Amino acid sequence: MLAVDTGLVEEWLSEFKTLPEASISSYATNLKDKTALISSLYKVIQEPQSELLEPVCHQLFEFYRSGEEQLLRFTLQFLPELMWCYLAVSASRDLQSSGCIEALLLGVYNLEIVDKEGHSKVLSFTIPSLSKPSVYHEPSSIGSMALTEGALSQHGLSRVVYSGPHPQREMLTAQNRFEVLTFLLLCYNAALSYMPAISLQSLCQICSRICVCGYPRQQVRKYKGVNSRIPVSSEFMVQMLTGIYYAFYNGEWDLARKAMDDVLYRAQLELYPEPLLVANAIKASLPQGAMKSSKEGTKCIQVEITPTSSRISRNAVTSMSIRGHRWKRHEQAENGNDATEMGNFVIPEISVTNVSGEKTGNGEKSRALAENDAQHIQGVQETATDPRTDSKCMPEIRRQKSVRKMMEDGINSSGRVQF
């Protein structure tokens, strides 16, 4: 650690102690812009044997319990690095050098699990319904959702998941270690939009280190210092993926991609279903190329919203489609009337009785049929001379010939007309 960094940290430690209470708000607002000081604090945390580590941890805890929102976020940005230092020291079984870090982590945890009045805090999370659109999805892009009675009864109902109350902890042990760290990482993820770029970089780096230390991939990543495996829980890995997913779209694509691959690698070795599901879902949703996101301004996760116009199917029955269907039927009817007038065909009526209702003999029937057929054929020949109606007359001529043949066959076979 350079003397310049030591001087910046010592000045920072003495400045806050002499600061009047009325100036805390303005001091906290300007503190986030001191990038040189933040880099120096990271170097102090990364050296467990540093003499400045204990006063720095004490100062960060004072910031956190001051009640000033800006000071609280200033402490939160160092949580990933503090967790890595604590886990690395725990893996080497040198717990004495991590006492101040452990105290800081426990202090932040115990402050977060209670409200301002000292009562246990219960956190609630609302799971969105897939039947309603959100910034993450459109119902139309998922596919058809059957409107069953059960689906309708659940429509509009939101599922709420509760976390807590969490017990107070006086020390970190192997049994409660990742319960505390998971909750702290949850608090960090809740303030991700306020974290600077150096904090997101630290998050991605410590996620990779935690997941590959002690495994063959550590040689590929060329990580040095800790060679023993660091145990992790499934819930802790899911919280790591939450921060990594945010880093993807906020200027840290390369580090986030490497961290996600390492978390997925560790989840496959541990056979943890939850991180496997989340990591594969993130991997499948990533665009092909690296996102060019600005590191300045408001940070957010970029998503694509399905256009509203595509929700209406082309085959959907609407008032316009019904109106158009009616117009088509009217046009077809008018065309049919025009074709009938052009053809001017008269289909002869075949009757088996006289007008008075008396039956006729077989001879009279055959003579009447012959006369009608001769008249009809003569009319067809006269009409067919017009070239405009030749193509339209052919089906009618075939029809009349078939009727005539059926009548003759019926008369010849039984002496009476058959239908």
Coordinates of N, CA, C and O in Angstrom, one line a residue, residues 24-87:
I24 N -23.2 17.0 8.1 CA -23.1 15.6 7.7 C -23.8 15.3 6.4 O -23.3 14.6 5.5
S25 N -24.9 16.0 6.2 CA -25.6 15.8 4.9 C -24.8 16.2 3.7 O -24.7 15.4 2.7
S26 N -24.2 17.3 3.7 CA -23.4 17.8 2.6 C -22.2 17.0 2.4 O -21.7 16.7 1.3
Y27 N -21.6 16.5 3.6 CA -20.4 15.7 3.5 C -20.7 14.3 2.9 O -19.9 13.8 2.1
A28 N -21.9 13.8 3.2 CA -22.3 12.5 2.6 C -22.5 12.6 1.1 O -22.2 11.7 0.4
T29 N -23.1 13.7 0.7 CA -23.3 13.9 -0.7 C -22.0 14.0 -1.5 O -22.0 13.4 -2.7
N30 N -21.0 14.6 -1.0 CA -19.8 14.8 -1.7 C -18.8 13.6 -1.6 O -17.9 13.4 -2.3
L31 N -19.2 12.7 -0.7 CA -18.2 11.6 -0.4 C -18.2 10.6 -1.5 O -17.1 10.0 -1.8
K32 N -19.3 10.4 -2.2 CA -19.4 9.4 -3.3 C -18.5 9.8 -4.5 O -18.2 8.9 -5.4
D33 N -18.2 11.1 -4.6 CA -17.4 11.5 -5.8 C -15.9 11.4 -5.5 O -15.1 11.7 -6.4
K34 N -15.5 11.0 -4.3 CA -14.0 10.9 -4.0 C -13.5 9.6 -4.5 O -13.4 8.6 -3.7
T35 N -13.3 9.4 -5.7 CA -12.9 8.1 -6.3 C -11.5 7.7 -5.8 O -11.3 6.5 -5.6
A36 N -10.6 8.6 -5.5 CA -9.3 8.2 -5.0 C -9.4 7.7 -3.6 O -8.7 6.7 -3.3
L37 N -10.2 8.2 -2.8 CA -10.4 7.7 -1.4 C -11.0 6.3 -1.5 O -10.6 5.4 -0.7
I38 N -12.0 6.1 -2.4 CA -12.7 4.8 -2.5 C -11.7 3.7 -2.9 O -11.6 2.6 -2.3
S39 N -10.8 4.1 -3.8 CA -9.8 3.1 -4.3 C -8.8 2.8 -3.1 O -8.4 1.6 -3.0
S40 N -8.5 3.8 -2.4 CA -7.6 3.5 -1.2 C -8.2 2.7 -0.2 O -7.6 1.8 0.4
L41 N -9.5 2.8 0.1 CA -10.2 2.0 1.0 C -10.3 0.5 0.6 O -10.2 -0.4 1.4
Y42 N -10.4 0.3 -0.7 CA -10.4 -1.0 -1.2 C -9.1 -1.7 -1.0 O -9.0 -2.9 -0.6
K43 N -8.0 -0.9 -1.1 CA -6.7 -1.5 -0.9 C -6.5 -1.8 0.6 O -5.8 -2.8 0.9
V44 N -7.0 -1.1 1.5 CA -6.9 -1.4 2.9 C -7.7 -2.6 3.2 O -7.2 -3.5 4.0
I45 N -8.9 -2.8 2.7 CA -9.7 -4.0 3.0 C -9.0 -5.3 2.4 O -9.1 -6.3 3.0
Q46 N -8.3 -5.1 1.3 CA -7.7 -6.3 0.7 C -6.4 -6.7 1.4 O -5.9 -7.8 1.0
E47 N -6.0 -6.0 2.4 CA -4.8 -6.3 3.2 C -5.2 -6.6 4.6 O -5.3 -5.7 5.4
P48 N -5.5 -7.9 4.9 CA -6.0 -8.2 6.3 C -5.0 -7.8 7.4 O -5.4 -7.6 8.5
Q49 N -3.7 -7.7 7.1 CA -2.7 -7.4 8.1 C -2.5 -5.9 8.2 O -1.6 -5.5 9.0
S50 N -3.3 -5.1 7.5 CA -3.1 -3.6 7.6 C -3.5 -3.1 8.9 O -4.5 -3.5 9.5
E51 N -2.8 -2.1 9.4 CA -3.1 -1.5 10.7 C -4.3 -0.6 10.6 O -5.0 -0.3 11.6
L52 N -4.6 -0.1 9.4 CA -5.8 0.8 9.1 C -7.1 0.0 9.0 O -8.2 0.6 8.9
L53 N -7.1 -1.3 8.9 CA -8.3 -2.1 8.6 C -9.3 -1.9 9.8 O -10.5 -1.7 9.5
E54 N -8.8 -2.1 11.0 CA -9.8 -2.0 12.1 C -10.4 -0.6 12.2 O -11.7 -0.5 12.3
P55 N -9.7 0.5 12.2 CA -10.4 1.8 12.2 C -11.3 2.1 11.0 O -12.3 2.7 11.1
V56 N -10.9 1.5 9.9 CA -11.7 1.7 8.7 C -13.1 1.0 8.8 O -14.1 1.5 8.5
C57 N -13.0 -0.3 9.4 CA -14.3 -1.0 9.6 C -15.1 -0.3 10.6 O -16.4 -0.3 10.5
H58 N -14.5 0.2 11.7 CA -15.3 1.0 12.7 C -15.9 2.2 12.1 O -17.1 2.5 12.4
Q59 N -15.2 2.9 11.2 CA -15.8 4.1 10.6 C -16.9 3.7 9.6 O -17.9 4.4 9.6
L60 N -16.8 2.7 8.9 CA -17.9 2.2 8.0 C -19.1 1.8 8.8 O -20.2 2.1 8.3
F61 N -19.0 1.2 9.9 CA -20.1 0.9 10.7 C -20.8 2.1 11.3 O -22.0 2.2 11.4
E62 N -20.0 3.1 11.7 CA -20.6 4.4 12.1 C -21.4 5.1 11.0 O -22.4 5.7 11.2
F63 N -20.9 5.0 9.8 CA -21.6 5.5 8.6 C -23.0 4.8 8.5 O -24.0 5.4 8.3
Y64 N -22.9 3.5 8.7 CA -24.2 2.7 8.4 C -25.2 3.0 9.5 O -26.4 3.0 9.1
R65 N -24.9 3.2 10.7 CA -25.9 3.4 11.7 C -26.2 4.9 12.0 O -26.9 5.2 12.9
S66 N -25.6 5.7 11.2 CA -25.9 7.2 11.3 C -27.3 7.6 10.9 O -27.8 8.6 11.3
G67 N -27.9 6.7 10.1 CA -29.2 7.1 9.6 C -29.2 7.9 8.3 O -30.3 8.1 7.7
E68 N -28.1 8.4 7.9 CA -28.0 9.1 6.6 C -27.9 8.2 5.4 O -27.1 7.3 5.4
E69 N -28.8 8.4 4.5 CA -28.9 7.4 3.4 C -27.7 7.3 2.5 O -27.2 6.3 2.1
Q70 N -27.0 8.5 2.3 CA -25.8 8.5 1.5 C -24.7 7.8 2.1 O -23.9 7.0 1.5
L71 N -24.6 7.9 3.4 CA -23.5 7.2 4.2 C -23.8 5.7 4.2 O -22.8 4.9 4.2
L72 N -25.0 5.3 4.3 CA -25.4 3.9 4.3 C -25.0 3.3 3.0 O -24.4 2.2 3.0
R73 N -25.3 3.9 1.9 CA -24.9 3.4 0.6 C -23.4 3.4 0.4 O -22.9 2.5 -0.3
F74 N -22.7 4.3 1.0 CA -21.2 4.3 0.9 C -20.6 3.1 1.5 O -19.7 2.5 1.0
T75 N -21.2 2.6 2.7 CA -20.7 1.4 3.3 C -21.1 0.2 2.5 O -20.3 -0.8 2.4
L76 N -22.3 0.2 1.9 CA -22.8 -1.0 1.2 C -21.9 -1.3 0.0 O -21.8 -2.5 -0.4
Q77 N -21.3 -0.3 -0.6 CA -20.5 -0.6 -1.8 C -19.3 -1.5 -1.5 O -18.8 -2.1 -2.4
F78 N -18.9 -1.6 -0.3 CA -17.7 -2.4 0.1 C -18.1 -3.8 0.5 O -17.2 -4.6 0.9
L79 N -19.4 -4.1 0.6 CA -19.9 -5.4 1.1 C -19.3 -6.6 0.3 O -18.8 -7.6 0.9
P80 N -19.3 -6.6 -1.0 CA -18.7 -7.8 -1.7 C -17.2 -8.0 -1.4 O -16.8 -9.2 -1.1
E81 N -16.5 -6.9 -1.3 CA -15.0 -7.1 -1.0 C -14.9 -7.6 0.5 O -14.0 -8.4 0.8
L82 N -15.7 -7.1 1.4 CA -15.6 -7.5 2.8 C -16.0 -9.0 2.9 O -15.4 -9.7 3.7
M83 N -17.0 -9.4 2.2 CA -17.4 -10.9 2.2 C -16.2 -11.7 1.7 O -16.0 -12.8 2.3
W84 N -15.6 -11.3 0.6 CA -14.5 -12.1 0.1 C -13.4 -12.2 1.1 O -12.8 -13.3 1.3
C85 N -13.0 -11.1 1.7 CA -11.9 -11.1 2.6 C -12.2 -12.0 3.8 O -11.4 -12.8 4.3
Y86 N -13.5 -12.0 4.3 CA -13.9 -12.8 5.4 C -13.8 -14.3 5.0 O -13.3 -15.2 5.8
L87 N -14.4 -14.7 3.8 CA -14.4 -16.1 3.4 C -13.0 -16.6 3.1 O -12.6 -17.7 3.4

